């Protein structure tokens, strides 16, 4: 059981799946905080019953705000050395999170970024892959970071990185802001190949091409 790491899980209307996500995560991670971002279903109740600490936003503020709340909460624990941002819809794999924390323990990087473009081909349509790769090129130019992915929510940070990063973009463009914060704070980073599981549920919840196009629009014009 990993006791020096907090799993930080933004949560919005995922009552049907978040219970299983938390139960599986807590087989390995003792500390899980869900930020219930104004859900209108029983997401918070389900997450709490599954064993997570739940912090509530009274209204929906967006995933970026939920991440910042979760990071601030977890940093209050003096025993916490590592912090992992993790999706609530079942797309992320606990085994990847464990491996990314182990990579941090070596001490030569501050942030490990999960990338769906390393390793096996991603499970996404051709048009979505094109949009995601355009976003990557934009980020490489704007941040100077040599990354292969931009909006994968699976990330692992040490305490220095988690304390340095401040997310102010509430909505989906927070992924780009995360990268800019890494660059601006001169944090040492490395990518790690992760497997993103695209289920029928996750596709229905927002993995459409229009979601990707909106992210790209936010990057350029936001």
PDB file of C-alpha atoms in Angstrom:
ATOM      1  CA  UNK A   1       0.000   0.000   0.000  1.00  0.00           C
ATOM      2  CA  UNK A   2       1.398   3.394  -1.040  1.00  0.00           C
ATOM      3  CA  UNK A   3       1.052   5.868   1.840  1.00  0.00           C
ATOM      4  CA  UNK A   4       3.206   8.841   0.788  1.00  0.00           C
ATOM      5  CA  UNK A   5       1.150   9.729  -2.300  1.00  0.00           C
ATOM      6  CA  UNK A   6      -2.217  11.415  -2.863  1.00  0.00           C
ATOM      7  CA  UNK A   7      -4.367  10.503  -5.839  1.00  0.00           C
ATOM      8  CA  UNK A   8      -6.249  13.668  -6.877  1.00  0.00           C
ATOM      9  CA  UNK A   9      -9.466  12.961  -8.747  1.00  0.00           C
ATOM     10  CA  UNK A  10     -11.650  15.713 -10.281  1.00  0.00           C
ATOM     11  CA  UNK A  11     -15.240  14.529 -10.181  1.00  0.00           C
ATOM     12  CA  UNK A  12     -18.324  15.686 -12.056  1.00  0.00           C
ATOM     13  CA  UNK A  13     -21.416  13.520 -12.595  1.00  0.00           C
ATOM     14  CA  UNK A  14     -19.625  10.160 -12.649  1.00  0.00           C
ATOM     15  CA  UNK A  15     -21.789   8.322 -10.096  1.00  0.00           C
ATOM     16  CA  UNK A  16     -22.141   5.227 -12.286  1.00  0.00           C
ATOM     17  CA  UNK A  17     -18.389   4.543 -12.524  1.00  0.00           C
ATOM     18  CA  UNK A  18     -16.489   6.460  -9.844  1.00  0.00           C
ATOM     19  CA  UNK A  19     -17.129   3.866  -7.143  1.00  0.00           C
ATOM     20  CA  UNK A  20     -15.227   1.185  -9.062  1.00  0.00           C
ATOM     21  CA  UNK A  21     -12.477   3.678  -9.946  1.00  0.00           C
ATOM     22  CA  UNK A  22     -11.917   4.542  -6.271  1.00  0.00           C
ATOM     23  CA  UNK A  23     -12.144   0.958  -5.022  1.00  0.00           C
ATOM     24  CA  UNK A  24      -9.530  -0.158  -7.559  1.00  0.00           C
ATOM     25  CA  UNK A  25      -7.268   2.811  -6.820  1.00  0.00           C
ATOM     26  CA  UNK A  26      -7.395   2.263  -3.065  1.00  0.00           C
ATOM     27  CA  UNK A  27      -6.078  -1.270  -3.467  1.00  0.00           C
ATOM     28  CA  UNK A  28      -2.725   0.448  -4.066  1.00  0.00           C
ATOM     29  CA  UNK A  29      -3.061   4.080  -2.927  1.00  0.00           C
ATOM     30  CA  UNK A  30      -4.109   4.700   0.673  1.00  0.00           C
ATOM     31  CA  UNK A  31      -4.886   8.373   0.070  1.00  0.00           C
ATOM     32  CA  UNK A  32      -7.435   9.457  -2.544  1.00  0.00           C
ATOM     33  CA  UNK A  33      -9.161  12.838  -2.643  1.00  0.00           C
ATOM     34  CA  UNK A  34     -12.070  13.479  -4.989  1.00  0.00           C
ATOM     35  CA  UNK A  35     -13.071  17.060  -5.696  1.00  0.00           C
ATOM     36  CA  UNK A  36     -16.804  16.896  -6.339  1.00  0.00           C
ATOM     37  CA  UNK A  37     -17.181  19.785  -8.751  1.00  0.00           C
ATOM     38  CA  UNK A  38     -20.848  20.659  -8.301  1.00  0.00           C
ATOM     39  CA  UNK A  39     -22.156  17.268  -9.444  1.00  0.00           C
ATOM     40  CA  UNK A  40     -25.907  16.989  -9.812  1.00  0.00           C
ATOM     41  CA  UNK A  41     -25.925  13.215  -9.249  1.00  0.00           C
ATOM     42  CA  UNK A  42     -24.654  11.096  -6.328  1.00  0.00           C
ATOM     43  CA  UNK A  43     -20.992  11.224  -7.375  1.00  0.00           C
ATOM     44  CA  UNK A  44     -19.768  12.634  -4.071  1.00  0.00           C
ATOM     45  CA  UNK A  45     -21.733  10.120  -1.998  1.00  0.00           C
ATOM     46  CA  UNK A  46     -20.538   7.185  -4.114  1.00  0.00           C
ATOM     47  CA  UNK A  47     -16.894   8.326  -3.947  1.00  0.00           C
ATOM     48  CA  UNK A  48     -17.074   8.782  -0.180  1.00  0.00           C
ATOM     49  CA  UNK A  49     -18.607   5.339   0.325  1.00  0.00           C
ATOM     50  CA  UNK A  50     -15.851   3.842  -1.842  1.00  0.00           C
ATOM     51  CA  UNK A  51     -13.231   5.234   0.554  1.00  0.00           C
ATOM     52  CA  UNK A  52     -12.156   8.577  -0.891  1.00  0.00           C
ATOM     53  CA  UNK A  53     -11.930  11.866   0.934  1.00  0.00           C
ATOM     54  CA  UNK A  54     -14.438  14.152  -0.813  1.00  0.00           C
ATOM     55  CA  UNK A  55     -14.067  17.931  -1.065  1.00  0.00           C
ATOM     56  CA  UNK A  56     -17.136  19.667  -2.493  1.00  0.00           C
ATOM     57  CA  UNK A  57     -17.431  22.646  -4.821  1.00  0.00           C
ATOM     58  CA  UNK A  58     -20.928  24.112  -4.353  1.00  0.00           C
ATOM     59  CA  UNK A  59     -21.133  24.851  -8.086  1.00  0.00           C
ATOM     60  CA  UNK A  60     -19.406  23.483 -11.171  1.00  0.00           C
ATOM     61  CA  UNK A  61     -16.149  25.413 -11.627  1.00  0.00           C
ATOM     62  CA  UNK A  62     -14.448  23.142 -14.159  1.00  0.00           C
ATOM     63  CA  UNK A  63     -11.735  20.527 -14.128  1.00  0.00           C
ATOM     64  CA  UNK A  64      -8.865  22.987 -13.739  1.00  0.00           C
ATOM     65  CA  UNK A  65     -10.390  24.453 -10.584  1.00  0.00           C
ATOM     66  CA  UNK A  66     -11.076  20.964  -9.241  1.00  0.00           C
ATOM     67  CA  UNK A  67      -7.451  19.986  -9.765  1.00  0.00           C
ATOM     68  CA  UNK A  68      -6.178  23.094  -7.991  1.00  0.00           C
ATOM     69  CA  UNK A  69      -8.498  22.446  -5.043  1.00  0.00           C
ATOM     70  CA  UNK A  70      -7.332  18.839  -4.836  1.00  0.00           C
ATOM     71  CA  UNK A  71      -3.664  19.778  -5.031  1.00  0.00           C
ATOM     72  CA  UNK A  72      -4.072  22.400  -2.321  1.00  0.00           C
ATOM     73  CA  UNK A  73      -5.867  19.896  -0.095  1.00  0.00           C
ATOM     74  CA  UNK A  74      -3.254  17.166  -0.565  1.00  0.00           C
ATOM     75  CA  UNK A  75      -0.364  19.559   0.107  1.00  0.00           C
ATOM     76  CA  UNK A  76      -1.738  20.061   3.616  1.00  0.00           C
ATOM     77  CA  UNK A  77      -0.534  16.541   4.436  1.00  0.00           C
ATOM     78  CA  UNK A  78       3.093  16.850   5.622  1.00  0.00           C
ATOM     79  CA  UNK A  79       3.645  13.133   4.986  1.00  0.00           C
ATOM     80  CA  UNK A  80       2.795  13.463   1.293  1.00  0.00           C
ATOM     81  CA  UNK A  81       5.761  13.411  -1.071  1.00  0.00           C
ATOM     82  CA  UNK A  82       4.028  12.666  -4.366  1.00  0.00           C
ATOM     83  CA  UNK A  83       0.770  13.663  -6.043  1.00  0.00           C
ATOM     84  CA  UNK A  84      -1.022  12.037  -8.975  1.00  0.00           C
ATOM     85  CA  UNK A  85      -3.854  13.595 -11.001  1.00  0.00           C
ATOM     86  CA  UNK A  86      -6.232  10.851 -12.068  1.00  0.00           C
ATOM     87  CA  UNK A  87      -9.511  10.800 -14.033  1.00  0.00           C
ATOM     88  CA  UNK A  88     -12.766   9.636 -12.449  1.00  0.00           C
ATOM     89  CA  UNK A  89     -14.261   7.922 -15.506  1.00  0.00           C
ATOM     90  CA  UNK A  90     -12.145   4.781 -15.646  1.00  0.00           C
ATOM     91  CA  UNK A  91      -9.815   5.782 -18.473  1.00  0.00           C
ATOM     92  CA  UNK A  92      -6.627   5.796 -16.413  1.00  0.00           C
ATOM     93  CA  UNK A  93      -4.819   2.701 -15.207  1.00  0.00           C
ATOM     94  CA  UNK A  94      -3.665   2.360 -11.598  1.00  0.00           C
ATOM     95  CA  UNK A  95      -0.628   0.404 -12.787  1.00  0.00           C
ATOM     96  CA  UNK A  96       0.511   3.440 -14.820  1.00  0.00           C
ATOM     97  CA  UNK A  97       0.103   5.730 -11.806  1.00  0.00           C
ATOM     98  CA  UNK A  98       2.234   3.402  -9.683  1.00  0.00           C
ATOM     99  CA  UNK A  99       4.981   3.274 -12.312  1.00  0.00           C
ATOM    100  CA  UNK A 100       5.006   7.067 -12.650  1.00  0.00           C
ATOM    101  CA  UNK A 101       5.390   7.545  -8.893  1.00  0.00           C
ATOM    102  CA  UNK A 102       8.241   5.035  -8.890  1.00  0.00           C
ATOM    103  CA  UNK A 103       9.920   7.070 -11.622  1.00  0.00           C
ATOM    104  CA  UNK A 104       9.682  10.170  -9.405  1.00  0.00           C
ATOM    105  CA  UNK A 105      11.353   8.317  -6.533  1.00  0.00           C
ATOM    106  CA  UNK A 106      14.610   8.273  -8.489  1.00  0.00           C
ATOM    107  CA  UNK A 107      14.811  11.990  -7.714  1.00  0.00           C
ATOM    108  CA  UNK A 108      16.024  13.311 -11.064  1.00  0.00           C
ATOM    109  CA  UNK A 109      12.650  14.587 -12.324  1.00  0.00           C
ATOM    110  CA  UNK A 110       9.914  16.687 -10.714  1.00  0.00           C
ATOM    111  CA  UNK A 111       7.002  15.779 -12.996  1.00  0.00           C
ATOM    112  CA  UNK A 112       6.107  12.662 -14.955  1.00  0.00           C
ATOM    113  CA  UNK A 113       3.567  13.281 -17.716  1.00  0.00           C
ATOM    114  CA  UNK A 114       1.475  10.421 -19.002  1.00  0.00           C
ATOM    115  CA  UNK A 115       1.468  10.313 -22.794  1.00  0.00           C
ATOM    116  CA  UNK A 116      -0.926   8.332 -24.955  1.00  0.00           C
ATOM    117  CA  UNK A 117       1.362   8.909 -27.950  1.00  0.00           C
ATOM    118  CA  UNK A 118       4.273   6.906 -26.555  1.00  0.00           C
ATOM    119  CA  UNK A 119       4.168   3.135 -26.888  1.00  0.00           C
ATOM    120  CA  UNK A 120       1.122   1.602 -28.557  1.00  0.00           C
ATOM    121  CA  UNK A 121      -1.152   3.580 -30.930  1.00  0.00           C
ATOM    122  CA  UNK A 122      -3.973   5.387 -29.155  1.00  0.00           C
ATOM    123  CA  UNK A 123      -7.558   4.152 -29.319  1.00  0.00           C
ATOM    124  CA  UNK A 124      -9.050   7.203 -31.021  1.00  0.00           C
ATOM    125  CA  UNK A 125     -10.365   8.164 -34.429  1.00  0.00           C
ATOM    126  CA  UNK A 126      -8.100   9.500 -37.165  1.00  0.00           C
ATOM    127  CA  UNK A 127      -9.533  13.028 -37.035  1.00  0.00           C
ATOM    128  CA  UNK A 128      -9.133  13.224 -33.279  1.00  0.00           C
ATOM    129  CA  UNK A 129      -5.513  12.072 -33.558  1.00  0.00           C
ATOM    130  CA  UNK A 130      -4.877  14.882 -36.050  1.00  0.00           C
ATOM    131  CA  UNK A 131      -6.400  17.497 -33.726  1.00  0.00           C
ATOM    132  CA  UNK A 132      -4.431  16.206 -30.738  1.00  0.00           C
ATOM    133  CA  UNK A 133      -1.190  16.297 -32.711  1.00  0.00           C
ATOM    134  CA  UNK A 134      -1.913  19.885 -33.802  1.00  0.00           C
ATOM    135  CA  UNK A 135      -2.327  20.761 -30.127  1.00  0.00           C
ATOM    136  CA  UNK A 136       1.032  19.139 -29.408  1.00  0.00           C
ATOM    137  CA  UNK A 137       2.765  21.216 -32.083  1.00  0.00           C
ATOM    138  CA  UNK A 138       1.221  24.382 -30.680  1.00  0.00           C
ATOM    139  CA  UNK A 139       2.431  23.532 -27.175  1.00  0.00           C
ATOM    140  CA  UNK A 140       5.947  22.742 -28.376  1.00  0.00           C
ATOM    141  CA  UNK A 141       6.146  26.177 -29.949  1.00  0.00           C
ATOM    142  CA  UNK A 142       4.547  28.094 -27.066  1.00  0.00           C
ATOM    143  CA  UNK A 143       6.370  26.362 -24.185  1.00  0.00           C
ATOM    144  CA  UNK A 144       9.565  25.040 -25.734  1.00  0.00           C
ATOM    145  CA  UNK A 145       8.790  21.645 -24.178  1.00  0.00           C
ATOM    146  CA  UNK A 146       9.447  18.524 -26.197  1.00  0.00           C
ATOM    147  CA  UNK A 147       6.212  16.710 -25.415  1.00  0.00           C
ATOM    148  CA  UNK A 148       4.198  14.186 -27.402  1.00  0.00           C
ATOM    149  CA  UNK A 149       0.883  14.858 -25.642  1.00  0.00           C
ATOM    150  CA  UNK A 150      -0.862  17.818 -24.016  1.00  0.00           C
ATOM    151  CA  UNK A 151      -4.208  16.903 -22.470  1.00  0.00           C
ATOM    152  CA  UNK A 152      -3.675  13.580 -20.760  1.00  0.00           C
ATOM    153  CA  UNK A 153      -4.927  14.047 -17.207  1.00  0.00           C
ATOM    154  CA  UNK A 154      -2.607  11.398 -15.737  1.00  0.00           C
ATOM    155  CA  UNK A 155       0.365  13.196 -14.193  1.00  0.00           C
ATOM    156  CA  UNK A 156       2.665  12.546 -11.230  1.00  0.00           C
ATOM    157  CA  UNK A 157       4.380  15.359  -9.316  1.00  0.00           C
ATOM    158  CA  UNK A 158       6.770  15.611  -6.416  1.00  0.00           C
ATOM    159  CA  UNK A 159       6.072  18.056  -3.594  1.00  0.00           C
ATOM    160  CA  UNK A 160       8.230  20.793  -5.115  1.00  0.00           C
ATOM    161  CA  UNK A 161       6.318  20.642  -8.406  1.00  0.00           C
ATOM    162  CA  UNK A 162       2.905  20.438  -6.782  1.00  0.00           C
ATOM    163  CA  UNK A 163       3.724  23.457  -4.621  1.00  0.00           C
ATOM    164  CA  UNK A 164       5.018  25.442  -7.615  1.00  0.00           C
ATOM    165  CA  UNK A 165       2.176  24.881 -10.080  1.00  0.00           C
ATOM    166  CA  UNK A 166      -0.856  27.188  -9.955  1.00  0.00           C
ATOM    167  CA  UNK A 167      -3.802  26.389 -12.205  1.00  0.00           C
ATOM    168  CA  UNK A 168      -6.007  29.380 -13.034  1.00  0.00           C
ATOM    169  CA  UNK A 169      -7.684  28.081 -16.199  1.00  0.00           C
ATOM    170  CA  UNK A 170     -10.849  26.493 -14.858  1.00  0.00           C
ATOM    171  CA  UNK A 171     -11.962  24.657 -17.984  1.00  0.00           C
ATOM    172  CA  UNK A 172     -10.264  22.245 -20.389  1.00  0.00           C
ATOM    173  CA  UNK A 173      -7.417  24.608 -21.323  1.00  0.00           C
ATOM    174  CA  UNK A 174      -5.906  23.900 -17.907  1.00  0.00           C
ATOM    175  CA  UNK A 175      -3.896  21.093 -19.533  1.00  0.00           C
ATOM    176  CA  UNK A 176      -1.970  23.651 -21.550  1.00  0.00           C
ATOM    177  CA  UNK A 177      -1.550  25.860 -18.511  1.00  0.00           C
ATOM    178  CA  UNK A 178      -0.122  22.878 -16.632  1.00  0.00           C
ATOM    179  CA  UNK A 179       2.617  22.589 -19.245  1.00  0.00           C
ATOM    180  CA  UNK A 180       3.319  26.319 -19.184  1.00  0.00           C
ATOM    181  CA  UNK A 181       3.657  26.159 -15.393  1.00  0.00           C
ATOM    182  CA  UNK A 182       6.196  23.361 -15.747  1.00  0.00           C
ATOM    183  CA  UNK A 183       8.183  25.424 -18.242  1.00  0.00           C
ATOM    184  CA  UNK A 184       7.922  28.713 -16.336  1.00  0.00           C
ATOM    185  CA  UNK A 185       9.007  27.100 -13.063  1.00  0.00           C
ATOM    186  CA  UNK A 186      11.831  25.234 -14.813  1.00  0.00           C
ATOM    187  CA  UNK A 187      10.640  21.926 -13.440  1.00  0.00           C
ATOM    188  CA  UNK A 188      12.386  18.778 -14.601  1.00  0.00           C
ATOM    189  CA  UNK A 189       9.957  16.585 -16.514  1.00  0.00           C
ATOM    190  CA  UNK A 190       9.724  13.323 -18.375  1.00  0.00           C
ATOM    191  CA  UNK A 191       6.964  11.599 -20.313  1.00  0.00           C
ATOM    192  CA  UNK A 192       5.806   8.077 -19.576  1.00  0.00           C
ATOM    193  CA  UNK A 193       3.807   5.860 -21.981  1.00  0.00           C
ATOM    194  CA  UNK A 194       0.321   5.173 -20.601  1.00  0.00           C
ATOM    195  CA  UNK A 195      -2.669   3.260 -21.853  1.00  0.00           C
ATOM    196  CA  UNK A 196      -5.902   5.237 -22.034  1.00  0.00           C
ATOM    197  CA  UNK A 197      -8.965   3.004 -21.982  1.00  0.00           C
ATOM    198  CA  UNK A 198     -11.673   4.479 -24.220  1.00  0.00           C
ATOM    199  CA  UNK A 199     -14.882   2.793 -23.092  1.00  0.00           C
ATOM    200  CA  UNK A 200     -18.341   3.381 -24.527  1.00  0.00           C
ATOM    201  CA  UNK A 201     -19.067   5.312 -21.329  1.00  0.00           C
ATOM    202  CA  UNK A 202     -16.052   7.638 -21.593  1.00  0.00           C
ATOM    203  CA  UNK A 203     -16.732   8.314 -25.263  1.00  0.00           C
ATOM    204  CA  UNK A 204     -20.315   9.252 -24.467  1.00  0.00           C
ATOM    205  CA  UNK A 205     -19.142  11.533 -21.629  1.00  0.00           C
ATOM    206  CA  UNK A 206     -16.984  13.779 -23.775  1.00  0.00           C
ATOM    207  CA  UNK A 207     -14.356  12.097 -25.910  1.00  0.00           C
ATOM    208  CA  UNK A 208     -15.883  13.464 -29.114  1.00  0.00           C
ATOM    209  CA  UNK A 209     -13.906  15.230 -31.789  1.00  0.00           C
ATOM    210  CA  UNK A 210     -15.691  18.468 -30.890  1.00  0.00           C
ATOM    211  CA  UNK A 211     -14.216  18.306 -27.402  1.00  0.00           C
ATOM    212  CA  UNK A 212     -10.755  18.092 -28.947  1.00  0.00           C
ATOM    213  CA  UNK A 213     -11.503  20.956 -31.337  1.00  0.00           C
ATOM    214  CA  UNK A 214     -12.679  23.102 -28.407  1.00  0.00           C
ATOM    215  CA  UNK A 215      -9.424  22.404 -26.583  1.00  0.00           C
ATOM    216  CA  UNK A 216      -7.422  23.440 -29.638  1.00  0.00           C
ATOM    217  CA  UNK A 217      -9.515  26.624 -29.936  1.00  0.00           C
ATOM    218  CA  UNK A 218      -8.862  27.428 -26.249  1.00  0.00           C
ATOM    219  CA  UNK A 219      -5.132  26.947 -26.801  1.00  0.00           C
ATOM    220  CA  UNK A 220      -4.949  29.398 -29.684  1.00  0.00           C
ATOM    221  CA  UNK A 221      -7.548  32.003 -28.736  1.00  0.00           C
ATOM    222  CA  UNK A 222      -7.979  31.525 -24.960  1.00  0.00           C
TER     223      UNK A 222
END
